[in-house]
PDB file of C-alpha atoms in Angstrom:
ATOM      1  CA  UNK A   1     -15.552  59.294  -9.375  1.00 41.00           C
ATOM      2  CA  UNK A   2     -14.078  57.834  -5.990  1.00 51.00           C
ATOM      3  CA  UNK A   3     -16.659  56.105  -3.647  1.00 49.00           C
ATOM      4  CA  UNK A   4     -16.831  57.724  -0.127  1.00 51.00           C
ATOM      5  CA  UNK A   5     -15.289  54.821   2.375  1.00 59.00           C
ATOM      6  CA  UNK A   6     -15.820  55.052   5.802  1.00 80.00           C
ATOM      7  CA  UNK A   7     -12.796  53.761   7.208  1.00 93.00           C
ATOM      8  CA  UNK A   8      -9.187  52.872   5.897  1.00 95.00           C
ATOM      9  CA  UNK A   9      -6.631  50.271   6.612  1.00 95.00           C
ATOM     10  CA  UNK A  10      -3.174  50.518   7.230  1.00 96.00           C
ATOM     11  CA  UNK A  11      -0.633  48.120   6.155  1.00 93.00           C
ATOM     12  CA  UNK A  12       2.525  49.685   8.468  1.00 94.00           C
ATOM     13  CA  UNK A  13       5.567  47.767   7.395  1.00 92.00           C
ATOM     14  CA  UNK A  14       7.357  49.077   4.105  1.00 93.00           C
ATOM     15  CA  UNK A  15       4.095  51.560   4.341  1.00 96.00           C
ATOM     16  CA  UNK A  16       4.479  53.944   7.599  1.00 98.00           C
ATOM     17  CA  UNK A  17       7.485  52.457   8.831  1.00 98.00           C
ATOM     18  CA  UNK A  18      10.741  51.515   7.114  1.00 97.00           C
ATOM     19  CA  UNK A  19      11.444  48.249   8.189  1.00 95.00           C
ATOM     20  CA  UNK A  20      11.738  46.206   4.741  1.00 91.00           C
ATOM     21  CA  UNK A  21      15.536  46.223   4.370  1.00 93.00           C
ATOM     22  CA  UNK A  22      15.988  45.480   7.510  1.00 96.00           C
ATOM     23  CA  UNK A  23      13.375  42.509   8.149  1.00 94.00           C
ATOM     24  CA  UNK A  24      14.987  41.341   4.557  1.00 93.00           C
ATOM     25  CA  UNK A  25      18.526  41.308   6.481  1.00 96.00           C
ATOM     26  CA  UNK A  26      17.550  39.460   9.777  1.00 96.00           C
ATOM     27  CA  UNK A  27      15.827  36.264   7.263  1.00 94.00           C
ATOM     28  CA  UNK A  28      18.765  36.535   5.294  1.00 95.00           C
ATOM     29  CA  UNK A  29      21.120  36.240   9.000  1.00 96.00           C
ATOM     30  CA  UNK A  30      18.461  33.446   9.851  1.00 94.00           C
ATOM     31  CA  UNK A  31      18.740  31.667   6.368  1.00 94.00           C
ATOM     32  CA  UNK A  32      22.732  31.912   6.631  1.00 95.00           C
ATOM     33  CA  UNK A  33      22.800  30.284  10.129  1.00 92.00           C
ATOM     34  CA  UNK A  34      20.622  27.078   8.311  1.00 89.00           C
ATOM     35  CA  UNK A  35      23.005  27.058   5.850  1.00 91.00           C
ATOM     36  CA  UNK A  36      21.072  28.541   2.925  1.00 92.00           C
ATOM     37  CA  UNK A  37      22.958  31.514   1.551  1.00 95.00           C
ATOM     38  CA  UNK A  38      20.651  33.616   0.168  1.00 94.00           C
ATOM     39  CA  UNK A  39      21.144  37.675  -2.033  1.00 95.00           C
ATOM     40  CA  UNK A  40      19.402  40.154  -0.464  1.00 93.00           C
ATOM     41  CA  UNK A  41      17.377  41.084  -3.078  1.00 90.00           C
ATOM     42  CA  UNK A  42      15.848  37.361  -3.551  1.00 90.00           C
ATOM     43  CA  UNK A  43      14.952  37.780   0.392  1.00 90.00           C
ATOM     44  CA  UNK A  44      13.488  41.378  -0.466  1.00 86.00           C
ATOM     45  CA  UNK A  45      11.281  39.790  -3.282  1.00 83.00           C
ATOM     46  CA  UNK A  46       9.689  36.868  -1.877  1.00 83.00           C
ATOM     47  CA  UNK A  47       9.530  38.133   2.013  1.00 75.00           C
ATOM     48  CA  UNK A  48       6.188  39.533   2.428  1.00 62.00           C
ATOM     49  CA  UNK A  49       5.341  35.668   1.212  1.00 57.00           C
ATOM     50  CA  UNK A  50       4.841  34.643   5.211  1.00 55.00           C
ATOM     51  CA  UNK A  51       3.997  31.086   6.872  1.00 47.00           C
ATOM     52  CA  UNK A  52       4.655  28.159   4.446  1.00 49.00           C
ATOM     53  CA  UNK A  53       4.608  30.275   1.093  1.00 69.00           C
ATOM     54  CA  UNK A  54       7.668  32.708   2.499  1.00 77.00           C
ATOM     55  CA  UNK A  55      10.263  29.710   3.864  1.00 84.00           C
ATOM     56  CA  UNK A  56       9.546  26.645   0.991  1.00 84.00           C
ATOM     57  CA  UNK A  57      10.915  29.639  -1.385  1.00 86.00           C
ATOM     58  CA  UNK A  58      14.479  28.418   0.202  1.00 88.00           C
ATOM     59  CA  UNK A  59      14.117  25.439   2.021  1.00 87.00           C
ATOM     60  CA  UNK A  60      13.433  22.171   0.617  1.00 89.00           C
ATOM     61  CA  UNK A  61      10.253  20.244   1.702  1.00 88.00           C
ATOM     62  CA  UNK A  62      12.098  18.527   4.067  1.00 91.00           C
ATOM     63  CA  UNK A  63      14.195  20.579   5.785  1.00 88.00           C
ATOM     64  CA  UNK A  64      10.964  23.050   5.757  1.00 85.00           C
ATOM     65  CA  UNK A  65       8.890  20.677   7.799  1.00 86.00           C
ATOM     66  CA  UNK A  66      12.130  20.185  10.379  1.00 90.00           C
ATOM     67  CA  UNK A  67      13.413  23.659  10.949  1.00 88.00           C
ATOM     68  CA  UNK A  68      10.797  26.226   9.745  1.00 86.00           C
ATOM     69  CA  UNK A  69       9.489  27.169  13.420  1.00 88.00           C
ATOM     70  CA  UNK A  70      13.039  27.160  14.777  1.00 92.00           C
ATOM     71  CA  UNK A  71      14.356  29.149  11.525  1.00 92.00           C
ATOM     72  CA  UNK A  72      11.373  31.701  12.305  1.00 88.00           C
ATOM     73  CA  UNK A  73      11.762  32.016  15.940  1.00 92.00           C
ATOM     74  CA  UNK A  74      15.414  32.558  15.458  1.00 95.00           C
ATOM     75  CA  UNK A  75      14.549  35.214  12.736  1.00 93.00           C
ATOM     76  CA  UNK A  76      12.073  37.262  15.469  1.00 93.00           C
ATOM     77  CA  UNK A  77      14.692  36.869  18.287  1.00 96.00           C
ATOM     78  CA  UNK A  78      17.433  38.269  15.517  1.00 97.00           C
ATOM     79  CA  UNK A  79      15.225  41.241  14.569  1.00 97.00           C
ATOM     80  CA  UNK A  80      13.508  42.443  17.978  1.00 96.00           C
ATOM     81  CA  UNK A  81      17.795  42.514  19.255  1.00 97.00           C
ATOM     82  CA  UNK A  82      19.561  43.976  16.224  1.00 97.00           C
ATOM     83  CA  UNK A  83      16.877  45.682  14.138  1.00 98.00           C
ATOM     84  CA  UNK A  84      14.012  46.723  15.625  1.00 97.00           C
ATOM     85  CA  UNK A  85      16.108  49.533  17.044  1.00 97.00           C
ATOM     86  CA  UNK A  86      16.555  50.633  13.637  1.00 98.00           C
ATOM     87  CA  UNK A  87      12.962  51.654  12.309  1.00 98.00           C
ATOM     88  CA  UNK A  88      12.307  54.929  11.135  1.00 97.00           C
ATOM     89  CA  UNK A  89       8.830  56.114  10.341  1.00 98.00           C
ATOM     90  CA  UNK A  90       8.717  57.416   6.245  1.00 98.00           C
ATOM     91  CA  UNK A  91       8.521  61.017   6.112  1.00 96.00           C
ATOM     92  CA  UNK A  92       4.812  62.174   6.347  1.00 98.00           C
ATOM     93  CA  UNK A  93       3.647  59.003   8.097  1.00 98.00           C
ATOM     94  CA  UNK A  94       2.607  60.927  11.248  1.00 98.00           C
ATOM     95  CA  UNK A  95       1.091  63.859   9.340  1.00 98.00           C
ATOM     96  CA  UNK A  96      -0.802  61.811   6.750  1.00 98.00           C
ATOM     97  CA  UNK A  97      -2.837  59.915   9.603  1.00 98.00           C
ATOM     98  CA  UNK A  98      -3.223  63.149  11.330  1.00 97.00           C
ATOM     99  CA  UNK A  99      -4.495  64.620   8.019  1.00 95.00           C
ATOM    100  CA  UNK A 100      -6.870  61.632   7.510  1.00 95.00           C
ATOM    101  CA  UNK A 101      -8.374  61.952  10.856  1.00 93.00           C
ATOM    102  CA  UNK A 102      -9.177  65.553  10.599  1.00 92.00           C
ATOM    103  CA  UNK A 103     -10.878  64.711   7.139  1.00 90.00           C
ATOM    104  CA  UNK A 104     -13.246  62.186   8.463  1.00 89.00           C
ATOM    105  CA  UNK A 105     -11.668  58.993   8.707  1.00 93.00           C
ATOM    106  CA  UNK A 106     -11.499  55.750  11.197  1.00 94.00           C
ATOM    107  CA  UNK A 107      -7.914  54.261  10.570  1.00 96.00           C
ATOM    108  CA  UNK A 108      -7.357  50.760  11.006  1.00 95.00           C
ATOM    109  CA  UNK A 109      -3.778  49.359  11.262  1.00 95.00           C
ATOM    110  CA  UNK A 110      -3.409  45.568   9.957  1.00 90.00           C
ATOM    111  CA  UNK A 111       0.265  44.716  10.613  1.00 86.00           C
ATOM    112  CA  UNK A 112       2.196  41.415   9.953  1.00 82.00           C
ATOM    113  CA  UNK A 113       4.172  42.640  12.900  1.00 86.00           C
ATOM    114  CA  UNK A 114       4.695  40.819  16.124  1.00 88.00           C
ATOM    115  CA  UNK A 115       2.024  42.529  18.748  1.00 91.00           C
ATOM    116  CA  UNK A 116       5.283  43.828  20.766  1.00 94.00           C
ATOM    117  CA  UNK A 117       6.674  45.337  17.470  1.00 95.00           C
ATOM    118  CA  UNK A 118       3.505  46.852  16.157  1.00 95.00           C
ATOM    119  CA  UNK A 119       3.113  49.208  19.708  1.00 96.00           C
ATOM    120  CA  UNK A 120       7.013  50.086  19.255  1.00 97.00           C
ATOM    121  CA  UNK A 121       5.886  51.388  15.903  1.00 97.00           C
ATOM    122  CA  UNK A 122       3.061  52.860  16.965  1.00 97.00           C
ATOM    123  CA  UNK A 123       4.829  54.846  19.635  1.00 97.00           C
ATOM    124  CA  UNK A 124       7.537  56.025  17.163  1.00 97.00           C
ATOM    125  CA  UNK A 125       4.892  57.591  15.107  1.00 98.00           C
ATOM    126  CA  UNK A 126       2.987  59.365  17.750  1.00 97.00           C
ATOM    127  CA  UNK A 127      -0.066  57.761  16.935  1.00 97.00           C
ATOM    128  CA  UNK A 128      -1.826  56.471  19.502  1.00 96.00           C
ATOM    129  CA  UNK A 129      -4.998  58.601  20.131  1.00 96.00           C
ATOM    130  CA  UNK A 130      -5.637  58.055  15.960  1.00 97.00           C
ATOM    131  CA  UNK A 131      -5.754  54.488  15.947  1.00 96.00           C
ATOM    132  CA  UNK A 132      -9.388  53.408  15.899  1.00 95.00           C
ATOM    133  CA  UNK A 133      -8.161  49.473  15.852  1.00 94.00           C
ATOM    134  CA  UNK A 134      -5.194  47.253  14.984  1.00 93.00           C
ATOM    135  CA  UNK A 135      -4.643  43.727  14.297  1.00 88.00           C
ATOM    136  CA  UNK A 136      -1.012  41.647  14.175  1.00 82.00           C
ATOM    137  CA  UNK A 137      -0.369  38.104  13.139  1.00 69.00           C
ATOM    138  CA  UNK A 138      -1.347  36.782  16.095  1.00 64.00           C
ATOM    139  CA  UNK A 139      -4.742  36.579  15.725  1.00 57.00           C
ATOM    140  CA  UNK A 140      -4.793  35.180  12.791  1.00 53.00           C
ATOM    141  CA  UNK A 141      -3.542  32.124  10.569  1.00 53.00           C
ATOM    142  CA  UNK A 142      -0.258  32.906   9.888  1.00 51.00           C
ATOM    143  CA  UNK A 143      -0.130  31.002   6.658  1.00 49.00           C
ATOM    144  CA  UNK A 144      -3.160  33.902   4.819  1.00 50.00           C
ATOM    145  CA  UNK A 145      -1.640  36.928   6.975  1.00 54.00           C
ATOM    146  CA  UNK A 146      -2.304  39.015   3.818  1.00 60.00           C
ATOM    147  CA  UNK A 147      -6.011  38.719   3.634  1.00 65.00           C
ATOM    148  CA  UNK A 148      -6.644  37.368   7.718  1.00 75.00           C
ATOM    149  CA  UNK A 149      -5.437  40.360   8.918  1.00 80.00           C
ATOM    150  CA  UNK A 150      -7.280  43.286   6.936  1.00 83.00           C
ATOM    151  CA  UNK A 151     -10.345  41.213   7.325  1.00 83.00           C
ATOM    152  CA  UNK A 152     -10.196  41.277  11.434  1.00 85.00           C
ATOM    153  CA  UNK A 153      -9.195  44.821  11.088  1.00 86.00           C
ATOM    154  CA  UNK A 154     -12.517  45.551   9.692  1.00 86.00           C
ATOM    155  CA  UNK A 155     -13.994  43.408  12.309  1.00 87.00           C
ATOM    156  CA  UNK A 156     -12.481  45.427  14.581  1.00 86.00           C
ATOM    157  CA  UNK A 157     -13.888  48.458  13.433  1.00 87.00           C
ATOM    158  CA  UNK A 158     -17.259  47.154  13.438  1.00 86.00           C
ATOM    159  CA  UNK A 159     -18.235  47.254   9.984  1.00 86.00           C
ATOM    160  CA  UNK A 160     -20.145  44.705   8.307  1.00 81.00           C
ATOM    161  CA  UNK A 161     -18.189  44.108   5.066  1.00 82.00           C
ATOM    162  CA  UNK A 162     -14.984  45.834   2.767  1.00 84.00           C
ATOM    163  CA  UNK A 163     -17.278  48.279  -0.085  1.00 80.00           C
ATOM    164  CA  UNK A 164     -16.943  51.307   2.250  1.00 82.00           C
ATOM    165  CA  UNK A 165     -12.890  50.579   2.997  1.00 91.00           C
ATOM    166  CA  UNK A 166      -9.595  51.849   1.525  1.00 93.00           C
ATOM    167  CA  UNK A 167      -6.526  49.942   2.009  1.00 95.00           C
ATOM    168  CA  UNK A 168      -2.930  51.560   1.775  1.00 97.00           C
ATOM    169  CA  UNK A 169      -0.158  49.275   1.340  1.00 94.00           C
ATOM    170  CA  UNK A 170       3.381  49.051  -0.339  1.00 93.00           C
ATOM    171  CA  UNK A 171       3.632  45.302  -1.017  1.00 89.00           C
ATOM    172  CA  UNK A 172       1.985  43.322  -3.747  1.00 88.00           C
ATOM    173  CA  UNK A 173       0.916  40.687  -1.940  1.00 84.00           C
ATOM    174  CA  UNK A 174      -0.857  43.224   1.245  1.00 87.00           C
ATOM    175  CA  UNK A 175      -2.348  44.682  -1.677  1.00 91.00           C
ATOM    176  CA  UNK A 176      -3.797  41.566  -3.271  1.00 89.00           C
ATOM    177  CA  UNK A 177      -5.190  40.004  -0.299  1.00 87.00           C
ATOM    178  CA  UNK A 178      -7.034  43.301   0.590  1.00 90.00           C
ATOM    179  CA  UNK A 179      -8.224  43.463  -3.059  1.00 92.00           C
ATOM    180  CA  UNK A 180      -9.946  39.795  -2.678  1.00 91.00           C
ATOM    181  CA  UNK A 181     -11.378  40.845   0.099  1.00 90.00           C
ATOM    182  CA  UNK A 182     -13.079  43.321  -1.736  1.00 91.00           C
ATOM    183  CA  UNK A 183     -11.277  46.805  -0.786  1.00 92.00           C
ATOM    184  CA  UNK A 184      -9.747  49.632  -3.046  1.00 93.00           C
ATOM    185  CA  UNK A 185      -6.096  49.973  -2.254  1.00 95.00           C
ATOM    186  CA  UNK A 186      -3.959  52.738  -2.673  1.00 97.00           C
ATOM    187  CA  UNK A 187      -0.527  51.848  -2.924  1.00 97.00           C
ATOM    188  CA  UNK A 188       3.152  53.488  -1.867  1.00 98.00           C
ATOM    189  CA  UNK A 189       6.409  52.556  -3.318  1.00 96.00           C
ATOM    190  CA  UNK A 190       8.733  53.221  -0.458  1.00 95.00           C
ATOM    191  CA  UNK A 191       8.437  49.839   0.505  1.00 90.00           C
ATOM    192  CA  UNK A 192      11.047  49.185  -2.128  1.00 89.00           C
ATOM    193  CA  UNK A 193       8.333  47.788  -5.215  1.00 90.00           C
ATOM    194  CA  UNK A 194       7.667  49.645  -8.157  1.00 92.00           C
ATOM    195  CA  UNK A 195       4.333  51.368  -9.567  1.00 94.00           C
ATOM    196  CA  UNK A 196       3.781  48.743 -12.272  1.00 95.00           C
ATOM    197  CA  UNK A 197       4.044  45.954  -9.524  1.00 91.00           C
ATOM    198  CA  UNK A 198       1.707  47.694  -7.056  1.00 94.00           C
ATOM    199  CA  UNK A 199      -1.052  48.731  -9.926  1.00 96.00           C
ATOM    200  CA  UNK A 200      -0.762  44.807 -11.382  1.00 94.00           C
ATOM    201  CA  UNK A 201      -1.459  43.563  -7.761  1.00 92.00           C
ATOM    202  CA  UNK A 202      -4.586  45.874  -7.648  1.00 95.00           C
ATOM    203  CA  UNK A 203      -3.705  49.258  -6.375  1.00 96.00           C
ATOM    204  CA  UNK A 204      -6.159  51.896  -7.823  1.00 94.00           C
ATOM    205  CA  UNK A 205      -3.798  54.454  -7.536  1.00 96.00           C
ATOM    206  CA  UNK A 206       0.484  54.584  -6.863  1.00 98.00           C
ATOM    207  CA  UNK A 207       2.589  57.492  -4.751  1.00 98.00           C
ATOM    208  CA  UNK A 208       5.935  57.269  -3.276  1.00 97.00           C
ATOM    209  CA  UNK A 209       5.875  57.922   0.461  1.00 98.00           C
ATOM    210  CA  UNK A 210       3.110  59.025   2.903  1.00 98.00           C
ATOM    211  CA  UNK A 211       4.353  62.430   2.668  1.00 98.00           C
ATOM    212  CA  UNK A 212       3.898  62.225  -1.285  1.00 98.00           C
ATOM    213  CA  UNK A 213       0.447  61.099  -1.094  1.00 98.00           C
ATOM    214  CA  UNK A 214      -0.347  63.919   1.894  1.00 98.00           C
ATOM    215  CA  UNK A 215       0.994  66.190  -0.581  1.00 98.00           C
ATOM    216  CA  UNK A 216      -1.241  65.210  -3.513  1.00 96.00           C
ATOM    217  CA  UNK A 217      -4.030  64.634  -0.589  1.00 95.00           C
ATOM    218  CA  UNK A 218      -6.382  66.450  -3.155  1.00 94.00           C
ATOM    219  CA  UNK A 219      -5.794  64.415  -6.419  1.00 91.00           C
ATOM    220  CA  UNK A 220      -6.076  61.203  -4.579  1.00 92.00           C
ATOM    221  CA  UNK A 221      -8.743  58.721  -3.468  1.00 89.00           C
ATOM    222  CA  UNK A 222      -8.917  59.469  -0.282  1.00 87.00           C
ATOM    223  CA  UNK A 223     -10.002  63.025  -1.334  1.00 83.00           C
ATOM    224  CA  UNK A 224     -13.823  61.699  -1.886  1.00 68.00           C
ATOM    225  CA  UNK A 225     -14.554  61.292   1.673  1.00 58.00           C
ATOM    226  CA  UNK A 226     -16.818  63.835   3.042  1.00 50.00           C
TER     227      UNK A 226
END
């Protein structure tokens, strides 16, 4: 039997929004233009690793300490002008938080999305009048995004600590910085990972997109709240 949380946390990229392909080719543009030729795949797999732990995955030490800010700074420039423009939300995103409003729940949005980027996306879901808080990386040490950012999230919402939280997510690594932080995740594999990846990172429970889990609303975790 599910606990009843009181609030749940949004991961949006590769979760409500569609943006992992896409983020995957701007670093792989960025890599190219530092003369690191990298398969798209190998940027898919390793990007959600952000700060130091992403860019030492294809830059020597090196060349990491010289051109890591530039290489990033090119990378955001690269995707707000040829990407961002791109995004789509995943079908159901707008209905599921919708749905999770009207059943009870204060949603959180923890994004390792640039402020600016993180309003587009909220805008392109109609969300605005759900969203009870939201954090980005810049509030927070980019080098632990994955467990800084759920954690102010919750600050944000005013609670006191993670037992009465639900995280949703769609990459590994959101998932297992929200786990050691003491939060039940539910994880969705349109983010381009598969079920046995998401449930070894921690995930309680695996659907495909937000409109799969609205669809299953009643056989899920995030049935149990009142």
């Amino acid at each position: 039997m599910y606990g009843v949380p009181k609030a749940i946390v949004f991961e949006v990229d590769g979760t409500l929004v569609d943006t992992n392909v896409l983020r995957a080719r701007a670093w792989q543009e960025a890599l190219a233009r530092y003369g690191r030729q990298v398969r798209l795949p190998r940027v898919l797999a390793h990007m959600a690793r952000m700060g130091d732990q992403f860019l030492s995955v294809f830059l020597p030490e090196d060349e990491y300490l010289r051109y890591a800010d530039e290489l990033a700074s090119f990378y955001r420039a690269l995707f707000h002008e040829e990407y961002l423009h791109k995004v789509r939300p995943f079908r159901g995103a707008p209905e599921l938080l919708r749905h999770l409003r009207e059943d009870g729940w204060r949603i959180a949005l923890a994004s390792t999305a640039d402020p600016d980027e993180l309003e587009h996306y909220i805008e392109l879901l109609g969300v605005e009048d759900l969203i009870d808080a939201r954090t980005t990386d810049a509030e927070v040490d980019r080098n632990r995004l994955h467990e800084e950012i759920p954690a102010e999230a919750v600050r944000l919402l005013g609670l006191d600590g993670t037992d009465d939280v639900l995280a949703i997510a769609g990459l590994p690594y959101d998932i297992e910085g929200a786990v050691r932080l003491g939060m039940r995740c539910v994880g969705l594999v349109c983010g381009g990972f598969t079920d046995e990846e998401l449930q070894s990172a921690g995930a309680l429970a695996v659907f495909g997109t937000p409109l799969d889990l609205l669809t299953r609303y009643a056989d899920s975790p995030l049935a149990a709240v009142g």
